[in-house]
Every structure is written in structure tokens, then in C-alpha cells.
């Protein structure tokens, strides 16, 4: 197995993952993923695809991620890792698809409209 290259997106974040056989090392932008994402629940988001298919510690992932915030970046990484695992074996596709790790979540922040303080909020109405 050579290096598998995949892309994951979420909100404004784009993650490029390079997956290969190894010892389970995950680096994000040159740092260990636990250092780049210090929150425990965000770390679990990244390792979930490996746990779902039961291959923890079998693959090394080198991740380049940019744009957005930490939650969007983590979910973009999760999607990219899931896509890479489906290329490793087609048997991994069903459990990952059942957890919706392969689906692109296209929800983004709605843009602000002119004449309004936010996207939909209006200024207080005064009848008189």
C-alpha cells in the first residue's frame, strides 16, 4: 500500500490527509494531533474513524489543515481520514457511512444582509 491522499471539507476548513501503514502516528500541520487539538472531545473526533473500523494504531496520518475554527478543522480531518480508509478497504465503507463520516456537511454561516444588524435579526419596530 502506497500513500493515500484524500481531502475533507467542513465550513471554511479544508484538510488534506496522507495515510500510510504505520504505528498510529497522527500529525496535524507538523504537530502531534493532541498538541494541535488540546480538547479531549475534539481529539476523539479525529480518532473516531479508526475506532469505527477497528484499526487503531495501524495507520500513520499526516494532515495539512487550513481555514475555519478548531471544530470545523477537526470534522474536516475526520472526513478526510474516513475517505482514505474507504480506499484502503471497501469493507470499511458501510460502518463509516452509517455514522455519516463520509457525508459532506455543507452548513455554513449565513451572510449578513444590508439594513439588518445580523443575517435575519431586525431592528426594533416602533409603530409610533
Backbone as JSON, one array per atom type, in Angstrom:
{
  "sequence": "XXXXXXXXXXXXXXXXXXXXXXXXXXXXXXXXXXXXXXXXXXXXXXXXXXXXXXXXXXXXXXXXXXXXXXXXXXXXXXXXXXXXXXXXXXXXXXXXXXXXXXXXXXXXXXXXXXXXXXXXXXXXXXXX",
  "N": [[0.84, -1.19, 0.0], [0.65, 2.09, -0.96], [1.04, 5.62, -0.28], [-1.98, 7.16, 0.59], [-3.94, 9.77, -0.58], [-6.26, 12.12, 0.42], [-9.08, 14.45, 0.57], [-10.86, 16.48, 2.87], [-13.7, 18.41, 3.81], [-15.23, 21.06, 5.73], [-17.41, 23.55, 6.77], [-15.45, 26.38, 6.6], [-13.1, 25.06, 6.44], [-10.4, 23.12, 5.14], [-9.02, 19.99, 4.78], [-6.18, 18.07, 4.08], [-5.22, 14.79, 3.83], [-2.67, 12.39, 4.25], [-2.37, 9.11, 4.17], [-0.83, 6.19, 5.42], [0.54, 2.86, 5.96], [1.53, 2.14, 9.3], [2.44, 3.11, 12.61], [0.35, 4.31, 13.94], [0.59, 7.04, 14.23], [-0.43, 10.38, 14.29], [-0.15, 13.39, 12.73], [-0.73, 16.84, 12.69], [-0.47, 19.6, 10.75], [2.32, 19.52, 11.18], [2.52, 19.1, 13.92], [1.91, 16.94, 16.77], [-1.3, 15.46, 16.95], [-2.65, 15.67, 19.42], [-1.47, 17.83, 20.54], [-2.03, 19.88, 18.75], [-4.83, 19.93, 18.73], [-6.0, 20.52, 21.68], [-8.31, 19.92, 23.22], [-10.14, 17.22, 24.6], [-12.53, 16.05, 23.53], [-12.45, 16.92, 20.91], [-10.16, 15.67, 20.01], [-11.08, 13.04, 20.08], [-12.9, 13.16, 17.99], [-11.22, 13.13, 15.78], [-9.97, 10.62, 15.96], [-12.08, 8.87, 15.78], [-12.88, 7.63, 13.19], [-10.91, 5.6, 12.86], [-11.39, 4.04, 15.14], [-14.0, 3.21, 14.62], [-13.78, 1.39, 12.48], [-12.03, -0.32, 13.61], [-9.16, -0.21, 13.5], [-7.17, 1.01, 15.07], [-4.01, 2.43, 15.6], [-2.76, 1.28, 13.39], [-2.3, 2.77, 11.11], [-0.49, 5.58, 9.84], [-1.1, 9.04, 9.83], [-0.68, 11.95, 8.06], [-1.47, 15.25, 8.24], [-2.6, 18.17, 6.64], [-4.13, 21.1, 7.4], [-6.34, 23.85, 6.94], [-7.93, 27.05, 7.4], [-11.06, 28.2, 8.83], [-12.38, 27.29, 12.13], [-11.37, 25.47, 15.15], [-13.19, 23.32, 15.54], [-14.46, 22.94, 13.04], [-12.18, 22.35, 11.56], [-11.38, 19.94, 12.76], [-13.53, 18.25, 12.1], [-13.31, 18.28, 9.35], [-10.88, 16.94, 9.06], [-11.64, 14.46, 10.08], [-13.45, 13.62, 8.09], [-11.74, 13.43, 5.87], [-9.93, 11.42, 6.71], [-11.72, 9.29, 6.93], [-12.49, 8.99, 4.25], [-10.05, 8.19, 3.2], [-9.69, 5.73, 4.48], [-11.7, 4.23, 3.29], [-10.62, 3.83, 0.82], [-8.57, 2.15, 1.44], [-9.82, -0.28, 2.21], [-12.78, -1.67, 0.95], [-14.58, -2.77, 2.67], [-14.68, -1.17, 4.9], [-16.32, 0.89, 4.29], [-19.2, 0.74, 4.81], [-19.61, 0.8, 7.77], [-18.52, 3.36, 8.28], [-20.08, 4.98, 6.69], [-22.57, 4.6, 7.88], [-22.26, 6.01, 10.24], [-22.16, 8.51, 9.22], [-19.75, 9.73, 8.48], [-18.71, 10.05, 6.0], [-20.21, 11.86, 4.69], [-20.56, 15.07, 3.33], [-20.85, 17.87, 5.26], [-22.55, 20.57, 4.6], [-23.35, 22.88, 5.85], [-23.05, 26.28, 6.44], [-22.19, 29.52, 7.83], [-24.74, 31.92, 7.58], [-24.85, 34.71, 5.41], [-24.54, 38.23, 6.29], [-27.16, 40.56, 5.84], [-27.81, 43.69, 4.16], [-29.06, 46.58, 5.86], [-29.83, 45.28, 8.12], [-29.02, 44.16, 11.44], [-27.85, 41.62, 11.8], [-27.82, 38.4, 10.16], [-30.58, 37.7, 9.92], [-31.88, 39.03, 11.95], [-33.81, 41.87, 12.95], [-34.01, 45.46, 13.38], [-35.52, 47.0, 16.29], [-39.01, 47.36, 16.04], [-41.0, 50.21, 15.77], [-44.15, 51.39, 16.25], [-45.25, 53.91, 16.57]],
  "CA": [[0.0, 0.0, 0.0], [1.36, 3.37, -1.03], [0.4, 6.71, 0.46], [-3.31, 7.52, 0.07], [-4.15, 11.2, -0.43], [-7.68, 12.49, 0.33], [-9.44, 15.79, 1.02], [-12.11, 16.6, 3.62], [-14.1, 19.81, 3.99], [-16.31, 21.37, 6.67], [-17.48, 25.01, 6.89], [-14.41, 27.02, 5.8], [-11.87, 24.28, 6.64], [-10.01, 22.11, 4.16], [-7.99, 19.11, 5.32], [-5.58, 17.11, 3.18], [-4.67, 13.7, 4.64], [-1.8, 11.41, 3.6], [-2.48, 7.93, 5.02], [0.01, 5.05, 5.06], [0.73, 1.87, 7.02], [2.49, 2.62, 10.28], [2.27, 2.8, 14.04], [-0.77, 5.06, 14.53], [1.01, 8.42, 14.48], [-1.23, 11.37, 13.57], [0.42, 14.73, 12.85], [-1.56, 17.87, 12.08], [0.37, 20.78, 10.48], [3.65, 19.34, 11.75], [2.46, 18.84, 15.36], [1.12, 15.79, 17.18], [-2.69, 15.92, 16.96], [-3.07, 16.03, 20.78], [-0.93, 19.16, 20.81], [-2.72, 20.83, 17.87], [-6.2, 19.99, 19.26], [-5.85, 20.13, 23.09], [-9.55, 19.43, 23.83], [-10.28, 15.77, 24.5], [-13.64, 15.68, 22.64], [-12.03, 17.19, 19.54], [-9.22, 14.58, 19.7], [-11.9, 11.86, 19.8], [-13.47, 13.36, 16.65], [-10.22, 12.76, 14.78], [-9.65, 9.19, 16.03], [-13.31, 8.09, 15.6], [-12.92, 6.73, 12.03], [-10.07, 4.43, 13.12], [-12.08, 3.21, 16.14], [-15.2, 2.66, 13.99], [-13.43, 0.21, 11.68], [-11.17, -1.18, 14.44], [-7.76, -0.25, 13.04], [-6.37, 1.97, 15.83], [-2.59, 2.12, 15.67], [-2.26, 0.58, 12.2], [-2.0, 3.71, 10.03], [0.02, 6.92, 10.14], [-1.8, 10.07, 9.07], [-0.06, 13.28, 8.02], [-2.61, 16.11, 7.9], [-2.46, 19.62, 6.44], [-5.47, 21.66, 7.51], [-6.33, 25.31, 6.94], [-9.22, 27.73, 7.37], [-12.08, 27.9, 9.83], [-12.02, 27.15, 13.54], [-10.87, 24.14, 15.53], [-14.2, 22.27, 15.37], [-14.57, 22.71, 11.61], [-10.95, 21.68, 11.11], [-11.4, 18.55, 13.25], [-14.51, 17.49, 11.32], [-12.73, 18.13, 8.01], [-9.88, 15.88, 9.19], [-12.39, 13.2, 10.24], [-13.98, 13.24, 6.79], [-10.62, 13.04, 5.01], [-9.44, 10.13, 7.19], [-12.74, 8.31, 6.57], [-12.38, 8.76, 2.81], [-8.81, 7.44, 2.97], [-9.9, 4.36, 4.94], [-12.53, 3.51, 2.31], [-9.73, 3.44, -0.28], [-7.77, 1.03, 1.94], [-10.64, -1.48, 2.06], [-14.19, -1.36, 0.68], [-15.36, -3.25, 3.82], [-14.77, -0.09, 5.89], [-17.27, 1.91, 3.83], [-20.52, 0.67, 5.45], [-19.66, 1.38, 9.12], [-18.25, 4.8, 8.24], [-21.24, 5.65, 6.1], [-23.65, 4.56, 8.87], [-22.01, 7.1, 11.21], [-22.18, 9.75, 8.42], [-18.42, 10.34, 8.41], [-18.36, 10.26, 4.6], [-21.11, 12.86, 4.12], [-20.11, 16.46, 3.43], [-21.78, 18.72, 5.99], [-22.41, 21.81, 3.85], [-23.9, 24.03, 6.56], [-22.11, 27.38, 6.71], [-22.84, 30.68, 8.43], [-25.48, 32.73, 6.62], [-24.25, 36.05, 5.28], [-25.29, 39.36, 6.82], [-27.83, 41.35, 4.81], [-27.77, 45.13, 4.41], [-30.26, 47.08, 6.53], [-30.11, 44.42, 9.27], [-27.82, 44.04, 12.28], [-27.26, 40.3, 11.59], [-28.34, 37.8, 8.93], [-32.05, 37.77, 9.88], [-32.39, 39.89, 13.02], [-34.18, 43.22, 12.53], [-34.01, 46.45, 14.44], [-36.8, 47.01, 16.99], [-40.05, 48.05, 15.3], [-41.78, 51.19, 16.56], [-45.36, 51.74, 15.49], [-45.45, 55.37, 16.66]],
  "C": [[0.88, 1.25, 0.0], [0.63, 4.4, -0.17], [-0.92, 7.06, -0.21], [-3.56, 8.98, 0.42], [-5.63, 11.5, -0.6], [-7.9, 13.89, 0.89], [-10.76, 15.72, 1.77], [-12.42, 18.07, 3.83], [-15.23, 19.93, 5.0], [-16.27, 22.86, 6.93], [-16.39, 25.63, 6.02], [-13.1, 26.25, 5.85], [-11.66, 23.27, 5.52], [-8.87, 21.31, 4.75], [-7.51, 18.15, 4.25], [-4.87, 16.07, 4.03], [-3.85, 12.77, 3.75], [-1.72, 10.21, 4.54], [-1.58, 6.82, 4.5], [0.11, 4.1, 6.24], [1.78, 2.39, 7.99], [2.12, 2.21, 11.69], [1.16, 3.59, 14.71], [-0.43, 6.49, 14.86], [0.15, 9.37, 13.64], [-0.6, 12.74, 13.81], [-0.45, 15.7, 12.07], [-0.7, 19.13, 11.97], [1.72, 20.69, 11.18], [3.68, 19.08, 13.24], [1.7, 17.54, 15.6], [-0.32, 16.28, 17.36], [-3.18, 16.31, 18.36], [-2.55, 17.41, 21.18], [-1.68, 20.22, 19.99], [-4.17, 21.02, 18.32], [-6.16, 19.58, 20.73], [-7.13, 19.59, 23.74], [-9.75, 17.95, 23.55], [-11.38, 15.37, 23.5], [-13.3, 15.94, 21.17], [-11.02, 16.12, 19.09], [-9.99, 13.31, 19.35], [-12.53, 11.95, 18.41], [-12.5, 12.87, 15.58], [-9.97, 11.25, 14.78], [-10.88, 8.3, 15.82], [-13.32, 7.18, 14.37], [-12.09, 5.46, 12.23], [-10.76, 3.47, 14.1], [-13.3, 2.53, 15.53], [-14.9, 1.39, 13.21], [-12.45, -0.71, 12.4], [-9.74, -1.3, 13.96], [-6.9, 0.79, 13.77], [-4.91, 1.51, 15.86], [-2.02, 1.4, 14.47], [-1.83, 1.52, 11.08], [-1.43, 5.0, 10.59], [-0.73, 7.91, 9.25], [-1.04, 11.39, 9.2], [-1.13, 14.21, 7.46], [-2.14, 17.54, 7.71], [-3.87, 20.19, 6.46], [-5.38, 23.17, 7.59], [-7.75, 25.83, 6.92], [-10.15, 27.31, 8.49], [-11.55, 27.83, 11.24], [-11.64, 25.73, 13.86], [-11.9, 23.04, 15.33], [-14.39, 21.93, 13.89], [-13.36, 21.99, 11.06], [-10.96, 20.21, 11.52], [-12.37, 17.7, 12.44], [-14.06, 17.32, 9.87], [-11.69, 17.02, 8.0], [-10.57, 14.53, 9.29], [-12.91, 12.71, 8.9], [-12.87, 12.74, 5.87], [-10.07, 11.67, 5.41], [-10.42, 9.02, 6.8], [-12.67, 7.97, 5.08], [-11.14, 7.93, 2.48], [-8.99, 5.98, 3.37], [-10.75, 3.56, 3.97], [-11.69, 3.09, 1.1], [-8.83, 2.28, 0.13], [-8.54, -0.27, 1.74], [-12.1, -1.07, 1.89], [-15.07, -1.84, 1.83], [-15.56, -2.16, 4.87], [-15.84, 0.93, 5.53], [-18.59, 1.91, 4.59], [-20.52, 1.23, 6.86], [-19.4, 2.88, 9.15], [-19.43, 5.57, 7.67], [-22.41, 5.67, 7.07], [-23.5, 5.67, 9.91], [-21.95, 8.47, 10.54], [-20.86, 10.48, 8.41], [-18.02, 10.65, 6.98], [-19.21, 11.36, 3.95], [-20.56, 14.27, 4.36], [-21.18, 17.27, 4.12], [-21.62, 20.13, 5.44], [-22.94, 23.04, 4.58], [-22.8, 25.06, 6.86], [-22.91, 28.55, 7.28], [-23.5, 31.5, 7.33], [-24.92, 34.14, 6.58], [-25.16, 37.13, 5.85], [-25.9, 40.15, 5.66], [-27.78, 42.83, 5.18], [-29.1, 45.57, 5.03], [-30.66, 46.25, 7.73], [-28.85, 44.32, 10.11], [-27.1, 42.69, 12.14], [-27.88, 39.71, 10.33], [-29.86, 37.97, 8.82], [-32.65, 38.71, 10.91], [-32.7, 41.28, 12.47], [-34.06, 44.17, 13.71], [-35.41, 46.51, 15.06], [-37.8, 47.89, 16.23], [-40.8, 48.99, 16.23], [-42.96, 51.65, 15.72], [-45.57, 53.25, 15.48], [-44.15, 56.09, 16.95]]
}
